[in-house]
Structures are given as C-alpha cells and as structure tokens.
Amino acid sequence: ALVRLEPLFSLFHKQWYQRRVRGVYLAMNVAMQNLCVRAIYYLLSEWTSLAVTLVTTLRKFLSLLLSIVLFNNTFTLDHWFSAILVFTGSALFSGLVKMPMQDRLEAWWRGVTGAEMKENQIQPC
C-alpha cells in the first residue's frame, strides 16, 4: 500500500507558514516597542515628568479605545469612571484646572504670612 505524503507536506507547509507569520509579528512588535521606549526617553529628556505621564496616560487610554473598537471589548461604567479620575487628576496636578482654595493651600504650603496673603489678594482660610 502506498502512503500518501500530500497531507503530511500540507501540514508541514501550514505550520511553517504560521511560524513565519508569528516571526513577522514578533519582529514588528519588537520594532514598535523599541520606537516607543526611545520616544519616552526623548520626552523625559525634553519635558517634565508630569507631561510625560500625561502623554503616556493618554496613549494608553487611546490604546484602550482602539482595543474596544477593533476587538469588540467591553467598556464598562468602571472604565469611564477611572478614565475621568485619571484625566481630572492630571489636569488638576498640572495646573490646567484650578482647584477651589488652591491659592490658599499653596500659600500655606510655602509658609506665607497673613500680611503677605492680603498683599497678594489671597483670602485667608
């Protein structure tokens, strides 16, 4: 009886092709990771750490949204709440948005006296 080798070659070819595709994906992933790490180091050398944190947080949030759109992942109310907290905290910390009583707290932190507060038109606590 003759043994058919065609299915064996077909299986070998399929596995070889899958390994090649995985290798290409791995090489692309390594190249992109290298690019991202270099970009972060460049940002750290040029900008403040807060700006870098804000940029990376925004990048991760956009990555999450892309994951939701492309792969139909769920985005729950907890995700929205967490995203709002992160961006609100970043905005407050950066000074983009002022907190109520922020001037008073900063003056207290710096040890400004009552007379200096009046001179700078800061309402005492």
mmCIF file of N, CA and C in Angstrom:
data_model
loop_
_atom_site.group_PDB
_atom_site.id
_atom_site.type_symbol
_atom_site.label_atom_id
_atom_site.label_comp_id
_atom_site.label_asym_id
_atom_site.label_seq_id
_atom_site.Cartn_x
_atom_site.Cartn_y
_atom_site.Cartn_z
ATOM 1 N N ALA A 1 0.854 -1.174 0.000
ATOM 2 C CA ALA A 1 0.000 0.000 0.000
ATOM 3 C C ALA A 1 0.902 1.240 0.000
ATOM 4 N N LEU A 2 0.510 2.151 -0.796
ATOM 5 C CA LEU A 2 1.248 3.396 -0.884
ATOM 6 C C LEU A 2 0.776 4.372 0.197
ATOM 7 N N VAL A 3 1.712 5.080 0.776
ATOM 8 C CA VAL A 3 1.389 6.081 1.793
ATOM 9 C C VAL A 3 1.298 7.434 1.096
ATOM 10 N N ARG A 4 0.215 8.127 1.350
ATOM 11 C CA ARG A 4 0.051 9.442 0.730
ATOM 12 C C ARG A 4 0.828 10.471 1.546
ATOM 13 N N LEU A 5 1.744 11.114 0.908
ATOM 14 C CA LEU A 5 2.564 12.114 1.576
ATOM 15 C C LEU A 5 1.993 13.529 1.445
ATOM 16 N N GLU A 6 1.001 13.716 0.602
ATOM 17 C CA GLU A 6 0.445 15.051 0.380
ATOM 18 C C GLU A 6 -0.099 15.690 1.658
ATOM 19 N N PRO A 7 -0.895 14.987 2.474
ATOM 20 C CA PRO A 7 -1.369 15.622 3.706
ATOM 21 C C PRO A 7 -0.224 15.990 4.655
ATOM 22 N N LEU A 8 0.824 15.165 4.678
ATOM 23 C CA LEU A 8 1.967 15.448 5.539
ATOM 24 C C LEU A 8 2.670 16.732 5.095
ATOM 25 N N PHE A 9 2.888 16.880 3.777
ATOM 26 C CA PHE A 9 3.509 18.104 3.267
ATOM 27 C C PHE A 9 2.617 19.318 3.503
ATOM 28 N N SER A 10 1.317 19.117 3.351
ATOM 29 C CA SER A 10 0.367 20.211 3.566
ATOM 30 C C SER A 10 0.427 20.691 5.015
ATOM 31 N N LEU A 11 0.469 19.743 5.942
ATOM 32 C CA LEU A 11 0.547 20.086 7.359
ATOM 33 C C LEU A 11 1.865 20.797 7.673
ATOM 34 N N PHE A 12 2.970 20.261 7.104
ATOM 35 C CA PHE A 12 4.276 20.877 7.314
ATOM 36 C C PHE A 12 4.290 22.303 6.780
ATOM 37 N N HIS A 13 3.734 22.512 5.602
ATOM 38 C CA HIS A 13 3.701 23.849 4.994
ATOM 39 C C HIS A 13 2.875 24.812 5.842
ATOM 40 N N LYS A 14 1.747 24.356 6.358
ATOM 41 C CA LYS A 14 0.880 25.199 7.189
ATOM 42 C C LYS A 14 1.607 25.625 8.466
ATOM 43 N N GLN A 15 2.261 24.686 9.135
ATOM 44 C CA GLN A 15 2.994 25.004 10.355
ATOM 45 C C GLN A 15 4.151 25.943 10.065
ATOM 46 N N TRP A 16 4.860 25.715 8.964
ATOM 47 C CA TRP A 16 5.975 26.591 8.582
ATOM 48 C C TRP A 16 5.465 27.999 8.321
ATOM 49 N N TYR A 17 4.344 28.122 7.611
ATOM 50 C CA TYR A 17 3.767 29.428 7.305
ATOM 51 C C TYR A 17 3.340 30.143 8.581
ATOM 52 N N GLN A 18 2.694 29.424 9.498
ATOM 53 C CA GLN A 18 2.258 30.028 10.754
ATOM 54 C C GLN A 18 3.451 30.531 11.564
ATOM 55 N N ARG A 19 4.532 29.770 11.568
ATOM 56 C CA ARG A 19 5.736 30.206 12.289
ATOM 57 C C ARG A 19 6.325 31.455 11.650
ATOM 58 N N ARG A 20 6.322 31.522 10.333
ATOM 59 C CA ARG A 20 6.838 32.708 9.639
ATOM 60 C C ARG A 20 5.999 33.932 9.984
ATOM 61 N N VAL A 21 4.693 33.773 9.970
ATOM 62 C CA VAL A 21 3.802 34.889 10.287
ATOM 63 C C VAL A 21 4.022 35.337 11.727
ATOM 64 N N ARG A 22 4.128 34.385 12.642
ATOM 65 C CA ARG A 22 4.389 34.737 14.038
ATOM 66 C C ARG A 22 5.721 35.455 14.188
ATOM 67 N N GLY A 23 6.715 35.019 13.433
ATOM 68 C CA GLY A 23 8.021 35.675 13.476
ATOM 69 C C GLY A 23 7.945 37.110 12.976
ATOM 70 N N VAL A 24 7.169 37.335 11.933
ATOM 71 C CA VAL A 24 6.997 38.701 11.410
ATOM 72 C C VAL A 24 6.290 39.562 12.453
ATOM 73 N N TYR A 25 5.230 39.026 13.066
ATOM 74 C CA TYR A 25 4.520 39.774 14.110
ATOM 75 C C TYR A 25 5.448 40.091 15.284
ATOM 76 N N LEU A 26 6.261 39.125 15.667
ATOM 77 C CA LEU A 26 7.196 39.336 16.766
ATOM 78 C C LEU A 26 8.209 40.421 16.416
ATOM 79 N N ALA A 27 8.746 40.394 15.203
ATOM 80 C CA ALA A 27 9.722 41.409 14.776
ATOM 81 C C ALA A 27 9.075 42.794 14.741
ATOM 82 N N MET A 28 7.834 42.876 14.260
ATOM 83 C CA MET A 28 7.137 44.167 14.232
ATOM 84 C C MET A 28 6.881 44.682 15.649
ATOM 85 N N ASN A 29 6.516 43.770 16.547
ATOM 86 C CA ASN A 29 6.266 44.151 17.931
ATOM 87 C C ASN A 29 7.547 44.672 18.583
ATOM 88 N N VAL A 30 8.656 43.999 18.368
ATOM 89 C CA VAL A 30 9.934 44.429 18.941
ATOM 90 C C VAL A 30 10.330 45.797 18.392
ATOM 91 N N ALA A 31 10.137 46.007 17.092
ATOM 92 C CA ALA A 31 10.473 47.303 16.486
ATOM 93 C C ALA A 31 9.608 48.418 17.069
ATOM 94 N N MET A 32 8.330 48.161 17.236
ATOM 95 C CA MET A 32 7.434 49.189 17.790
ATOM 96 C C MET A 32 7.743 49.463 19.264
ATOM 97 N N GLN A 33 8.073 48.424 20.018
ATOM 98 C CA GLN A 33 8.439 48.620 21.420
ATOM 99 C C GLN A 33 9.704 49.475 21.523
ATOM 100 N N ASN A 34 10.666 49.211 20.647
ATOM 101 C CA ASN A 34 11.896 49.999 20.622
ATOM 102 C C ASN A 34 11.586 51.458 20.316
ATOM 103 N N LEU A 35 10.722 51.697 19.344
ATOM 104 C CA LEU A 35 10.323 53.052 18.991
ATOM 105 C C LEU A 35 9.646 53.747 20.175
ATOM 106 N N CYS A 36 8.751 53.050 20.846
ATOM 107 C CA CYS A 36 8.044 53.636 21.995
ATOM 108 C C CYS A 36 9.003 53.973 23.137
ATOM 109 N N VAL A 37 9.915 53.077 23.441
ATOM 110 C CA VAL A 37 10.869 53.322 24.526
ATOM 111 C C VAL A 37 11.767 54.514 24.192
ATOM 112 N N ARG A 38 12.226 54.593 22.946
ATOM 113 C CA ARG A 38 13.058 55.735 22.536
ATOM 114 C C ARG A 38 12.273 57.041 22.630
ATOM 115 N N ALA A 39 10.989 56.998 22.256
ATOM 116 C CA ALA A 39 10.158 58.200 22.339
ATOM 117 C C ALA A 39 9.974 58.635 23.787
ATOM 118 N N ILE A 40 9.789 57.694 24.691
ATOM 119 C CA ILE A 40 9.622 58.030 26.108
ATOM 120 C C ILE A 40 10.913 58.638 26.657
ATOM 121 N N TYR A 41 12.058 58.059 26.317
ATOM 122 C CA TYR A 41 13.324 58.630 26.786
ATOM 123 C C TYR A 41 13.543 60.038 26.226
ATOM 124 N N TYR A 42 13.157 60.240 24.982
ATOM 125 C CA TYR A 42 13.271 61.583 24.404
ATOM 126 C C TYR A 42 12.364 62.558 25.143
ATOM 127 N N LEU A 43 11.106 62.141 25.402
ATOM 128 C CA LEU A 43 10.184 63.014 26.130
ATOM 129 C C LEU A 43 10.731 63.342 27.523
ATOM 130 N N LEU A 44 11.285 62.338 28.196
ATOM 131 C CA LEU A 44 11.831 62.574 29.542
ATOM 132 C C LEU A 44 12.997 63.555 29.515
ATOM 133 N N SER A 45 13.759 63.547 28.442
ATOM 134 C CA SER A 45 14.902 64.463 28.374
ATOM 135 C C SER A 45 14.471 65.882 28.021
ATOM 136 N N GLU A 46 13.317 66.039 27.377
ATOM 137 C CA GLU A 46 12.887 67.357 26.915
ATOM 138 C C GLU A 46 11.780 67.974 27.762
ATOM 139 N N TRP A 47 10.904 67.163 28.341
ATOM 140 C CA TRP A 47 9.728 67.663 29.048
ATOM 141 C C TRP A 47 9.786 67.280 30.514
ATOM 142 N N THR A 48 8.847 67.813 31.286
ATOM 143 C CA THR A 48 8.752 67.463 32.699
ATOM 144 C C THR A 48 8.150 66.075 32.839
ATOM 145 N N SER A 49 8.357 65.489 34.000
ATOM 146 C CA SER A 49 7.827 64.136 34.217
ATOM 147 C C SER A 49 6.302 64.127 34.190
ATOM 148 N N LEU A 50 5.675 65.225 34.632
ATOM 149 C CA LEU A 50 4.216 65.290 34.599
ATOM 150 C C LEU A 50 3.706 65.251 33.162
ATOM 151 N N ALA A 51 4.351 65.990 32.268
ATOM 152 C CA ALA A 51 3.936 65.991 30.861
ATOM 153 C C ALA A 51 4.104 64.610 30.247
ATOM 154 N N VAL A 52 5.193 63.939 30.585
ATOM 155 C CA VAL A 52 5.426 62.588 30.061
ATOM 156 C C VAL A 52 4.356 61.634 30.594
ATOM 157 N N THR A 53 4.018 61.764 31.870
ATOM 158 C CA THR A 53 2.982 60.919 32.452
ATOM 159 C C THR A 53 1.648 61.162 31.766
ATOM 160 N N LEU A 54 1.334 62.414 31.509
ATOM 161 C CA LEU A 54 0.082 62.736 30.835
ATOM 162 C C LEU A 54 0.060 62.164 29.423
ATOM 163 N N VAL A 55 1.163 62.261 28.704
ATOM 164 C CA VAL A 55 1.235 61.727 27.336
ATOM 165 C C VAL A 55 1.085 60.207 27.345
ATOM 166 N N THR A 56 1.773 59.529 28.248
ATOM 167 C CA THR A 56 1.678 58.067 28.272
ATOM 168 C C THR A 56 0.293 57.611 28.724
ATOM 169 N N THR A 57 -0.314 58.346 29.643
ATOM 170 C CA THR A 57 -1.673 58.006 30.073
ATOM 171 C C THR A 57 -2.652 58.176 28.923
ATOM 172 N N LEU A 58 -2.513 59.253 28.182
ATOM 173 C CA LEU A 58 -3.375 59.471 27.030
ATOM 174 C C LEU A 58 -3.152 58.380 25.976
ATOM 175 N N ARG A 59 -1.902 57.995 25.765
ATOM 176 C CA ARG A 59 -1.610 56.934 24.802
ATOM 177 C C ARG A 59 -2.256 55.615 25.221
ATOM 178 N N LYS A 60 -2.184 55.313 26.502
ATOM 179 C CA LYS A 60 -2.792 54.069 26.988
ATOM 180 C C LYS A 60 -4.309 54.124 26.866
ATOM 181 N N PHE A 61 -4.889 55.293 27.128
ATOM 182 C CA PHE A 61 -6.335 55.431 27.001
ATOM 183 C C PHE A 61 -6.758 55.260 25.545
ATOM 184 N N LEU A 62 -6.023 55.864 24.626
ATOM 185 C CA LEU A 62 -6.336 55.703 23.206
ATOM 186 C C LEU A 62 -6.144 54.257 22.757
ATOM 187 N N SER A 63 -5.146 53.588 23.307
ATOM 188 C CA SER A 63 -4.933 52.174 23.012
ATOM 189 C C SER A 63 -6.118 51.343 23.502
ATOM 190 N N LEU A 64 -6.628 51.694 24.676
ATOM 191 C CA LEU A 64 -7.796 51.004 25.224
ATOM 192 C C LEU A 64 -9.016 51.221 24.332
ATOM 193 N N LEU A 65 -9.233 52.466 23.884
ATOM 194 C CA LEU A 65 -10.363 52.744 22.995
ATOM 195 C C LEU A 65 -10.216 51.997 21.671
ATOM 196 N N LEU A 66 -9.009 51.937 21.150
ATOM 197 C CA LEU A 66 -8.763 51.202 19.916
ATOM 198 C C LEU A 66 -9.047 49.717 20.109
ATOM 199 N N SER A 67 -8.673 49.187 21.245
ATOM 200 C CA SER A 67 -8.947 47.788 21.568
ATOM 201 C C SER A 67 -10.451 47.531 21.620
ATOM 202 N N ILE A 68 -11.183 48.481 22.157
ATOM 203 C CA ILE A 68 -12.637 48.329 22.251
ATOM 204 C C ILE A 68 -13.258 48.315 20.858
ATOM 205 N N VAL A 69 -12.799 49.224 20.000
ATOM 206 C CA VAL A 69 -13.371 49.325 18.654
ATOM 207 C C VAL A 69 -12.973 48.124 17.795
ATOM 208 N N LEU A 70 -11.691 47.773 17.790
ATOM 209 C CA LEU A 70 -11.216 46.718 16.891
ATOM 210 C C LEU A 70 -11.616 45.309 17.321
ATOM 211 N N PHE A 71 -11.608 45.052 18.632
ATOM 212 C CA PHE A 71 -11.817 43.693 19.112
ATOM 213 C C PHE A 71 -13.132 43.514 19.866
ATOM 214 N N ASN A 72 -13.999 44.529 19.795
ATOM 215 C CA ASN A 72 -15.321 44.478 20.450
ATOM 216 C C ASN A 72 -15.225 44.172 21.944
ATOM 217 N N ASN A 73 -14.213 44.719 22.601
ATOM 218 C CA ASN A 73 -14.120 44.563 24.054
ATOM 219 C C ASN A 73 -15.125 45.487 24.725
ATOM 220 N N THR A 74 -15.487 45.153 25.931
ATOM 221 C CA THR A 74 -16.487 45.960 26.637
ATOM 222 C C THR A 74 -15.812 47.129 27.352
ATOM 223 N N PHE A 75 -16.539 48.219 27.454
ATOM 224 C CA PHE A 75 -16.073 49.407 28.183
ATOM 225 C C PHE A 75 -17.157 49.734 29.189
ATOM 226 N N THR A 76 -16.925 49.353 30.424
ATOM 227 C CA THR A 76 -17.965 49.456 31.445
ATOM 228 C C THR A 76 -17.962 50.835 32.091
ATOM 229 N N LEU A 77 -18.910 51.027 32.962
ATOM 230 C CA LEU A 77 -19.003 52.270 33.714
ATOM 231 C C LEU A 77 -17.772 52.471 34.596
ATOM 232 N N ASP A 78 -17.216 51.382 35.101
ATOM 233 C CA ASP A 78 -15.981 51.472 35.897
ATOM 234 C C ASP A 78 -14.825 52.031 35.073
ATOM 235 N N HIS A 79 -14.743 51.631 33.811
ATOM 236 C CA HIS A 79 -13.694 52.159 32.937
ATOM 237 C C HIS A 79 -13.857 53.667 32.743
ATOM 238 N N TRP A 80 -15.082 54.098 32.478
ATOM 239 C CA TRP A 80 -15.325 55.537 32.297
ATOM 240 C C TRP A 80 -14.974 56.305 33.563
ATOM 241 N N PHE A 81 -15.396 55.792 34.713
ATOM 242 C CA PHE A 81 -15.123 56.457 35.985
ATOM 243 C C PHE A 81 -13.614 56.567 36.223
ATOM 244 N N SER A 82 -12.902 55.489 35.964
ATOM 245 C CA SER A 82 -11.448 55.506 36.147
ATOM 246 C C SER A 82 -10.772 56.477 35.188
ATOM 247 N N ALA A 83 -11.215 56.499 33.936
ATOM 248 C CA ALA A 83 -10.639 57.421 32.954
ATOM 249 C C ALA A 83 -10.869 58.872 33.374
ATOM 250 N N ILE A 84 -12.070 59.167 33.858
ATOM 251 C CA ILE A 84 -12.372 60.532 34.317
ATOM 252 C C ILE A 84 -11.488 60.906 35.497
ATOM 253 N N LEU A 85 -11.304 59.984 36.437
ATOM 254 C CA LEU A 85 -10.435 60.259 37.587
ATOM 255 C C LEU A 85 -9.004 60.537 37.166
ATOM 256 N N VAL A 86 -8.478 59.735 36.259
ATOM 257 C CA VAL A 86 -7.088 59.893 35.817
ATOM 258 C C VAL A 86 -6.891 61.241 35.133
ATOM 259 N N PHE A 87 -7.767 61.576 34.195
ATOM 260 C CA PHE A 87 -7.594 62.826 33.460
ATOM 261 C C PHE A 87 -7.895 64.048 34.322
ATOM 262 N N THR A 88 -8.842 63.944 35.242
ATOM 263 C CA THR A 88 -9.103 65.055 36.164
ATOM 264 C C THR A 88 -7.912 65.277 37.087
ATOM 265 N N GLY A 89 -7.362 64.188 37.614
ATOM 266 C CA GLY A 89 -6.184 64.314 38.475
ATOM 267 C C GLY A 89 -5.001 64.902 37.738
ATOM 268 N N SER A 90 -4.784 64.481 36.506
ATOM 269 C CA SER A 90 -3.681 65.032 35.716
ATOM 270 C C SER A 90 -3.885 66.513 35.441
ATOM 271 N N ALA A 91 -5.119 66.890 35.103
ATOM 272 C CA ALA A 91 -5.415 68.301 34.831
ATOM 273 C C ALA A 91 -5.236 69.154 36.080
ATOM 274 N N LEU A 92 -5.686 68.663 37.233
ATOM 275 C CA LEU A 92 -5.526 69.413 38.481
ATOM 276 C C LEU A 92 -4.056 69.537 38.857
ATOM 277 N N PHE A 93 -3.306 68.454 38.733
ATOM 278 C CA PHE A 93 -1.906 68.469 39.134
ATOM 279 C C PHE A 93 -1.066 69.357 38.226
ATOM 280 N N SER A 94 -1.427 69.398 36.946
ATOM 281 C CA SER A 94 -0.660 70.209 36.000
ATOM 282 C C SER A 94 -0.970 71.691 36.108
ATOM 283 N N GLY A 95 -2.053 72.039 36.782
ATOM 284 C CA GLY A 95 -2.443 73.443 36.881
ATOM 285 C C GLY A 95 -3.317 73.878 35.721
ATOM 286 N N LEU A 96 -3.688 72.946 34.873
ATOM 287 C CA LEU A 96 -4.576 73.247 33.762
ATOM 288 C C LEU A 96 -5.933 73.710 34.284
ATOM 289 N N VAL A 97 -6.380 73.091 35.358
ATOM 290 C CA VAL A 97 -7.625 73.456 36.035
ATOM 291 C C VAL A 97 -7.271 73.766 37.477
ATOM 292 N N LYS A 98 -7.818 74.854 38.009
ATOM 293 C CA LYS A 98 -7.525 75.215 39.400
ATOM 294 C C LYS A 98 -8.562 74.620 40.329
ATOM 295 N N MET A 99 -8.070 74.080 41.442
ATOM 296 C CA MET A 99 -8.957 73.582 42.485
ATOM 297 C C MET A 99 -9.480 74.764 43.288
ATOM 298 N N PRO A 100 -10.645 74.610 43.901
ATOM 299 C CA PRO A 100 -11.078 75.637 44.845
ATOM 300 C C PRO A 100 -10.076 75.708 45.999
ATOM 301 N N MET A 101 -9.756 76.893 46.429
ATOM 302 C CA MET A 101 -8.839 77.152 47.541
ATOM 303 C C MET A 101 -7.398 76.766 47.215
ATOM 304 N N GLN A 102 -7.053 76.570 45.969
ATOM 305 C CA GLN A 102 -5.694 76.155 45.616
ATOM 306 C C GLN A 102 -4.683 77.235 45.981
ATOM 307 N N ASP A 103 -5.044 78.517 45.776
ATOM 308 C CA ASP A 103 -4.132 79.599 46.132
ATOM 309 C C ASP A 103 -3.829 79.589 47.627
ATOM 310 N N ARG A 104 -4.871 79.380 48.426
ATOM 311 C CA ARG A 104 -4.678 79.359 49.885
ATOM 312 C C ARG A 104 -3.807 78.183 50.309
ATOM 313 N N LEU A 105 -4.057 77.037 49.708
ATOM 314 C CA LEU A 105 -3.268 75.857 50.069
ATOM 315 C C LEU A 105 -1.797 76.034 49.678
ATOM 316 N N GLU A 106 -1.577 76.599 48.497
ATOM 317 C CA GLU A 106 -0.196 76.830 48.076
ATOM 318 C C GLU A 106 0.494 77.850 48.975
ATOM 319 N N ALA A 107 -0.232 78.899 49.366
ATOM 320 C CA ALA A 107 0.338 79.905 50.267
ATOM 321 C C ALA A 107 0.665 79.276 51.624
ATOM 322 N N TRP A 108 -0.239 78.451 52.127
ATOM 323 C CA TRP A 108 0.006 77.779 53.405
ATOM 324 C C TRP A 108 1.223 76.872 53.293
ATOM 325 N N TRP A 109 1.328 76.149 52.173
ATOM 326 C CA TRP A 109 2.441 75.230 51.977
ATOM 327 C C TRP A 109 3.772 75.976 51.951
ATOM 328 N N ARG A 110 3.777 77.153 51.342
ATOM 329 C CA ARG A 110 5.000 77.947 51.258
ATOM 330 C C ARG A 110 5.267 78.732 52.545
ATOM 331 N N GLY A 111 4.325 78.722 53.481
ATOM 332 C CA GLY A 111 4.518 79.418 54.746
ATOM 333 C C GLY A 111 4.302 80.922 54.644
ATOM 334 N N VAL A 112 3.410 81.342 53.748
ATOM 335 C CA VAL A 112 3.136 82.762 53.562
ATOM 336 C C VAL A 112 2.332 83.264 54.757
ATOM 337 N N THR A 113 2.694 84.445 55.261
ATOM 338 C CA THR A 113 2.004 85.017 56.432
ATOM 339 C C THR A 113 0.713 85.701 56.005
ATOM 340 N N GLY A 114 -0.110 86.049 56.997
ATOM 341 C CA GLY A 114 -1.390 86.713 56.735
ATOM 342 C C GLY A 114 -1.212 88.027 56.000
ATOM 343 N N ALA A 115 -0.182 88.823 56.367
ATOM 344 C CA ALA A 115 0.046 90.113 55.701
ATOM 345 C C ALA A 115 0.407 89.903 54.234
ATOM 346 N N GLU A 116 1.231 88.908 53.964
ATOM 347 C CA GLU A 116 1.602 88.621 52.573
ATOM 348 C C GLU A 116 0.406 88.120 51.769
ATOM 349 N N MET A 117 -0.492 87.389 52.443
ATOM 350 C CA MET A 117 -1.683 86.915 51.763
ATOM 351 C C MET A 117 -2.573 88.088 51.361
ATOM 352 N N LYS A 118 -2.709 89.089 52.254
ATOM 353 C CA LYS A 118 -3.517 90.263 51.934
ATOM 354 C C LYS A 118 -2.859 91.053 50.793
ATOM 355 N N GLU A 119 -1.561 91.168 50.851
ATOM 356 C CA GLU A 119 -0.824 91.901 49.823
ATOM 357 C C GLU A 119 -1.007 91.253 48.439
ATOM 358 N N ASN A 120 -1.039 89.932 48.409
ATOM 359 C CA ASN A 120 -1.218 89.195 47.150
ATOM 360 C C ASN A 120 -2.678 88.878 46.851
ATOM 361 N N GLN A 121 -3.576 89.451 47.626
ATOM 362 C CA GLN A 121 -5.022 89.268 47.479
ATOM 363 C C GLN A 121 -5.450 87.804 47.551
ATOM 364 N N ILE A 122 -4.880 87.100 48.520
ATOM 365 C CA ILE A 122 -5.264 85.726 48.778
ATOM 366 C C ILE A 122 -6.101 85.726 50.038
ATOM 367 N N GLN A 123 -7.308 85.177 49.963
ATOM 368 C CA GLN A 123 -8.190 85.139 51.117
ATOM 369 C C GLN A 123 -7.666 84.117 52.128
ATOM 370 N N PRO A 124 -7.544 84.528 53.406
ATOM 371 C CA PRO A 124 -7.061 83.559 54.411
ATOM 372 C C PRO A 124 -8.109 82.479 54.657
ATOM 373 N N CYS A 125 -7.649 81.311 55.105
ATOM 374 C CA CYS A 125 -8.552 80.181 55.373
ATOM 375 C C CYS A 125 -9.475 80.482 56.534
#
